[in-house]
Amino acid sequence: MGLQAEKALLNDVNFAVINFYQQIQQGLKLDISLENDEAAYYRHREEFNRLNLKGGSKGKVAQLFYYLNRTGYNGLCRFNNSGGYNVPFGRYKKINYQTDFSKYQTTLASWEFSNKDFSELTVNENDFIYADPPYDVPFRQYSQKGFSWEDQVRLAEWLASHKGPVVLSNQATDRIVELYTKLGFKLRFLDAPRRISCKVSGRKAVKEVIATLGI
Ligand SMILES: C[S@@+](CC[C@H](N)C(=O)[O-])C[C@H]1O[C@@H](n2cnc3c(N)ncnc32)[C@H](O)[C@@H]1O
């Protein structure tokens, strides 16, 4: 968003994420009740899962997704194997919900959104690619199918085969560092604060890697 790219293709295998942005393109406004209340949260979560899994109103799915993401535990986005959103209620004292997303509409107007596995994307050979895959850590269940080590390798090889510039971010585990080094990427390391963990100890900085190719 900060780059204000004139043209961009944003892809995520998770329908709810992409649908949310597509609904902003169409002028998303929230008219559902926005209460930071446990019972209301679980009612909304149940409705979201029903609509999301059965292909219900995309506008309503986007509204509920925003509410759940703001109200649920630590801003986590997690789906179980059956595609159900299973994040528990959060413990925020106060939440400033946004109801009008029209200020983002102009920026998003010329961007394309798609919802598929990265390997199915059509890219031009000099396109700039930024990949932000699930981190190589035990928690990878952002989407129904998760992201295995085989997926990490598949992504790294797909990125390495791209002729244009590539930037990848991931957790700097030994095997990720080895994988991208072997494929000829340049690596830089950062201390990235983690915001997902509930425990203060789990929020300390972890080593993150930025791997680049063709830059
Ligand atoms: C670390 S998150 C990054 C999310 C996003 N970049 C953001 O800033 O909100 C990793 C994302 O990869 C997506 N993902 C998982 N498997 C994928 C696949 N095979 N193809 C495309 N996206 C995938 C997940 O749904 C998740 O949203």
PDB file of C-alpha atoms in Angstrom, residues 74-182:
ATOM      1  CA  ASN A  74      -4.153 -11.219  18.668  1.00  0.00           C
ATOM      2  CA  GLY A  75      -5.221 -10.417  15.111  1.00  0.00           C
ATOM      3  CA  LEU A  76      -4.571 -14.030  14.168  1.00  0.00           C
ATOM      4  CA  CYS A  77      -5.962 -15.393  10.893  1.00  0.00           C
ATOM      5  CA  ARG A  78      -6.254 -19.168  11.100  1.00  0.00           C
ATOM      6  CA  PHE A  79      -8.384 -21.809   9.395  1.00  0.00           C
ATOM      7  CA  ASN A  80      -8.784 -25.478  10.295  1.00  0.00           C
ATOM      8  CA  ASN A  81      -8.523 -28.394   7.855  1.00  0.00           C
ATOM      9  CA  SER A  82     -12.199 -28.113   6.948  1.00  0.00           C
ATOM     10  CA  GLY A  83     -11.832 -24.429   6.053  1.00  0.00           C
ATOM     11  CA  GLY A  84     -13.455 -23.125   9.258  1.00  0.00           C
ATOM     12  CA  TYR A  85     -12.108 -19.920  10.833  1.00  0.00           C
ATOM     13  CA  ASN A  86     -11.186 -21.065  14.336  1.00  0.00           C
ATOM     14  CA  VAL A  87      -9.569 -18.096  16.060  1.00  0.00           C
ATOM     15  CA  PRO A  88     -10.913 -17.618  19.619  1.00  0.00           C
ATOM     16  CA  PHE A  89     -12.246 -14.361  21.004  1.00  0.00           C
ATOM     17  CA  GLY A  90      -9.564 -11.716  21.684  1.00  0.00           C
ATOM     18  CA  ARG A  91      -9.008  -9.852  24.907  1.00  0.00           C
ATOM     19  CA  TYR A  92      -8.783  -6.252  23.776  1.00  0.00           C
ATOM     20  CA  LYS A  93      -9.900  -3.497  26.141  1.00  0.00           C
ATOM     21  CA  LYS A  94     -11.018  -1.220  23.327  1.00  0.00           C
ATOM     22  CA  ILE A  95     -11.199  -1.643  19.570  1.00  0.00           C
ATOM     23  CA  ASN A  96     -11.508   1.234  17.122  1.00  0.00           C
ATOM     24  CA  TYR A  97     -13.505  -0.365  14.347  1.00  0.00           C
ATOM     25  CA  GLN A  98     -13.481   1.243  10.935  1.00  0.00           C
ATOM     26  CA  THR A  99     -16.767   1.230   9.034  1.00  0.00           C
ATOM     27  CA  ASP A 100     -15.892   3.061   5.829  1.00  0.00           C
ATOM     28  CA  PHE A 101     -13.037   1.895   3.624  1.00  0.00           C
ATOM     29  CA  SER A 102     -13.655   4.282   0.733  1.00  0.00           C
ATOM     30  CA  LYS A 103     -10.369   6.128   1.290  1.00  0.00           C
ATOM     31  CA  TYR A 104      -8.538   3.028   0.001  1.00  0.00           C
ATOM     32  CA  GLN A 105     -10.704   2.642  -3.070  1.00  0.00           C
ATOM     33  CA  THR A 106      -8.684   4.926  -5.381  1.00  0.00           C
ATOM     34  CA  THR A 107      -5.383   3.163  -4.665  1.00  0.00           C
ATOM     35  CA  LEU A 108      -6.905  -0.273  -5.065  1.00  0.00           C
ATOM     36  CA  ALA A 109      -8.837   0.630  -8.215  1.00  0.00           C
ATOM     37  CA  SER A 110      -6.032  -0.273 -10.631  1.00  0.00           C
ATOM     38  CA  TRP A 111      -4.852  -3.344  -8.720  1.00  0.00           C
ATOM     39  CA  GLU A 112      -5.861  -6.860  -9.610  1.00  0.00           C
ATOM     40  CA  PHE A 113      -6.587  -9.439  -6.911  1.00  0.00           C
ATOM     41  CA  SER A 114      -6.492 -13.180  -7.383  1.00  0.00           C
ATOM     42  CA  ASN A 115      -7.071 -16.205  -5.232  1.00  0.00           C
ATOM     43  CA  LYS A 116      -5.002 -19.193  -6.307  1.00  0.00           C
ATOM     44  CA  ASP A 117      -1.851 -21.150  -5.614  1.00  0.00           C
ATOM     45  CA  PHE A 118       1.168 -18.966  -6.510  1.00  0.00           C
ATOM     46  CA  SER A 119       2.310 -21.468  -9.172  1.00  0.00           C
ATOM     47  CA  GLU A 120      -0.846 -20.799 -11.224  1.00  0.00           C
ATOM     48  CA  LEU A 121      -0.106 -17.078 -11.603  1.00  0.00           C
ATOM     49  CA  THR A 122       0.733 -15.637 -14.997  1.00  0.00           C
ATOM     50  CA  VAL A 123       3.607 -13.180 -14.649  1.00  0.00           C
ATOM     51  CA  ASN A 124       5.577 -11.300 -17.289  1.00  0.00           C
ATOM     52  CA  GLU A 125       9.270 -12.026 -17.346  1.00  0.00           C
ATOM     53  CA  ASN A 126      10.347  -8.587 -16.126  1.00  0.00           C
ATOM     54  CA  ASP A 127       7.663  -8.207 -13.431  1.00  0.00           C
ATOM     55  CA  PHE A 128       8.849  -7.432  -9.900  1.00  0.00           C
ATOM     56  CA  ILE A 129       7.710 -10.167  -7.497  1.00  0.00           C
ATOM     57  CA  TYR A 130       7.457  -9.800  -3.725  1.00  0.00           C
ATOM     58  CA  ALA A 131       6.624 -13.053  -1.931  1.00  0.00           C
ATOM     59  CA  ASP A 132       5.550 -13.126   1.723  1.00  0.00           C
ATOM     60  CA  PRO A 133       4.778 -16.824   2.279  1.00  0.00           C
ATOM     61  CA  PRO A 134       3.828 -18.442   5.593  1.00  0.00           C
ATOM     62  CA  TYR A 135       6.928 -18.481   7.767  1.00  0.00           C
ATOM     63  CA  ASP A 136       8.914 -21.661   8.112  1.00  0.00           C
ATOM     64  CA  VAL A 137       7.637 -22.252  11.658  1.00  0.00           C
ATOM     65  CA  PRO A 138       5.259 -24.825  13.194  1.00  0.00           C
ATOM     66  CA  PHE A 139       2.254 -22.462  12.863  1.00  0.00           C
ATOM     67  CA  ARG A 140       1.425 -22.264   9.155  1.00  0.00           C
ATOM     68  CA  GLN A 141      -2.321 -22.717   9.073  1.00  0.00           C
ATOM     69  CA  TYR A 142      -3.319 -19.336   7.578  1.00  0.00           C
ATOM     70  CA  SER A 143      -5.371 -21.199   5.047  1.00  0.00           C
ATOM     71  CA  GLN A 144      -7.158 -24.517   4.888  1.00  0.00           C
ATOM     72  CA  LYS A 145      -4.273 -26.430   3.330  1.00  0.00           C
ATOM     73  CA  GLY A 146      -1.399 -25.020   5.374  1.00  0.00           C
ATOM     74  CA  PHE A 147       2.090 -24.603   3.902  1.00  0.00           C
ATOM     75  CA  SER A 148       4.466 -27.537   4.167  1.00  0.00           C
ATOM     76  CA  TRP A 149       8.231 -27.706   3.691  1.00  0.00           C
ATOM     77  CA  GLU A 150       7.547 -29.052   0.165  1.00  0.00           C
ATOM     78  CA  ASP A 151       5.569 -25.853  -0.491  1.00  0.00           C
ATOM     79  CA  GLN A 152       8.524 -23.744   0.725  1.00  0.00           C
ATOM     80  CA  VAL A 153      10.804 -25.564  -1.723  1.00  0.00           C
ATOM     81  CA  ARG A 154       8.252 -25.310  -4.540  1.00  0.00           C
ATOM     82  CA  LEU A 155       7.969 -21.542  -3.951  1.00  0.00           C
ATOM     83  CA  ALA A 156      11.745 -21.012  -3.772  1.00  0.00           C
ATOM     84  CA  GLU A 157      12.234 -22.870  -7.063  1.00  0.00           C
ATOM     85  CA  TRP A 158       9.356 -20.997  -8.708  1.00  0.00           C
ATOM     86  CA  LEU A 159      10.865 -17.666  -7.617  1.00  0.00           C
ATOM     87  CA  ALA A 160      14.351 -18.710  -8.755  1.00  0.00           C
ATOM     88  CA  SER A 161      13.017 -19.510 -12.222  1.00  0.00           C
ATOM     89  CA  HIS A 162      11.597 -15.979 -12.624  1.00  0.00           C
ATOM     90  CA  LYS A 163      13.662 -13.763 -14.941  1.00  0.00           C
ATOM     91  CA  GLY A 164      12.737 -10.432 -13.324  1.00  0.00           C
ATOM     92  CA  PRO A 165      13.562  -9.046  -9.862  1.00  0.00           C
ATOM     93  CA  VAL A 166      12.405 -11.033  -6.830  1.00  0.00           C
ATOM     94  CA  VAL A 167      12.181 -10.247  -3.103  1.00  0.00           C
ATOM     95  CA  LEU A 168      11.225 -12.883  -0.543  1.00  0.00           C
ATOM     96  CA  SER A 169      10.777 -12.568   3.208  1.00  0.00           C
ATOM     97  CA  ASN A 170      10.710 -15.492   5.623  1.00  0.00           C
ATOM     98  CA  GLN A 171      11.876 -16.597   9.012  1.00  0.00           C
ATOM     99  CA  ALA A 172      15.643 -17.223   8.848  1.00  0.00           C
ATOM    100  CA  THR A 173      15.616 -20.888   9.819  1.00  0.00           C
ATOM    101  CA  ASP A 174      18.715 -22.869   8.856  1.00  0.00           C
ATOM    102  CA  ARG A 175      16.925 -24.749   6.087  1.00  0.00           C
ATOM    103  CA  ILE A 176      15.409 -21.561   4.555  1.00  0.00           C
ATOM    104  CA  VAL A 177      18.837 -19.910   4.549  1.00  0.00           C
ATOM    105  CA  GLU A 178      20.353 -22.990   2.907  1.00  0.00           C
ATOM    106  CA  LEU A 179      17.543 -23.271   0.353  1.00  0.00           C
ATOM    107  CA  TYR A 180      17.766 -19.676  -0.898  1.00  0.00           C
ATOM    108  CA  THR A 181      21.566 -19.582  -0.765  1.00  0.00           C
ATOM    109  CA  LYS A 182      21.758 -22.704  -2.962  1.00  0.00           C
TER     110      LYS A 182
END
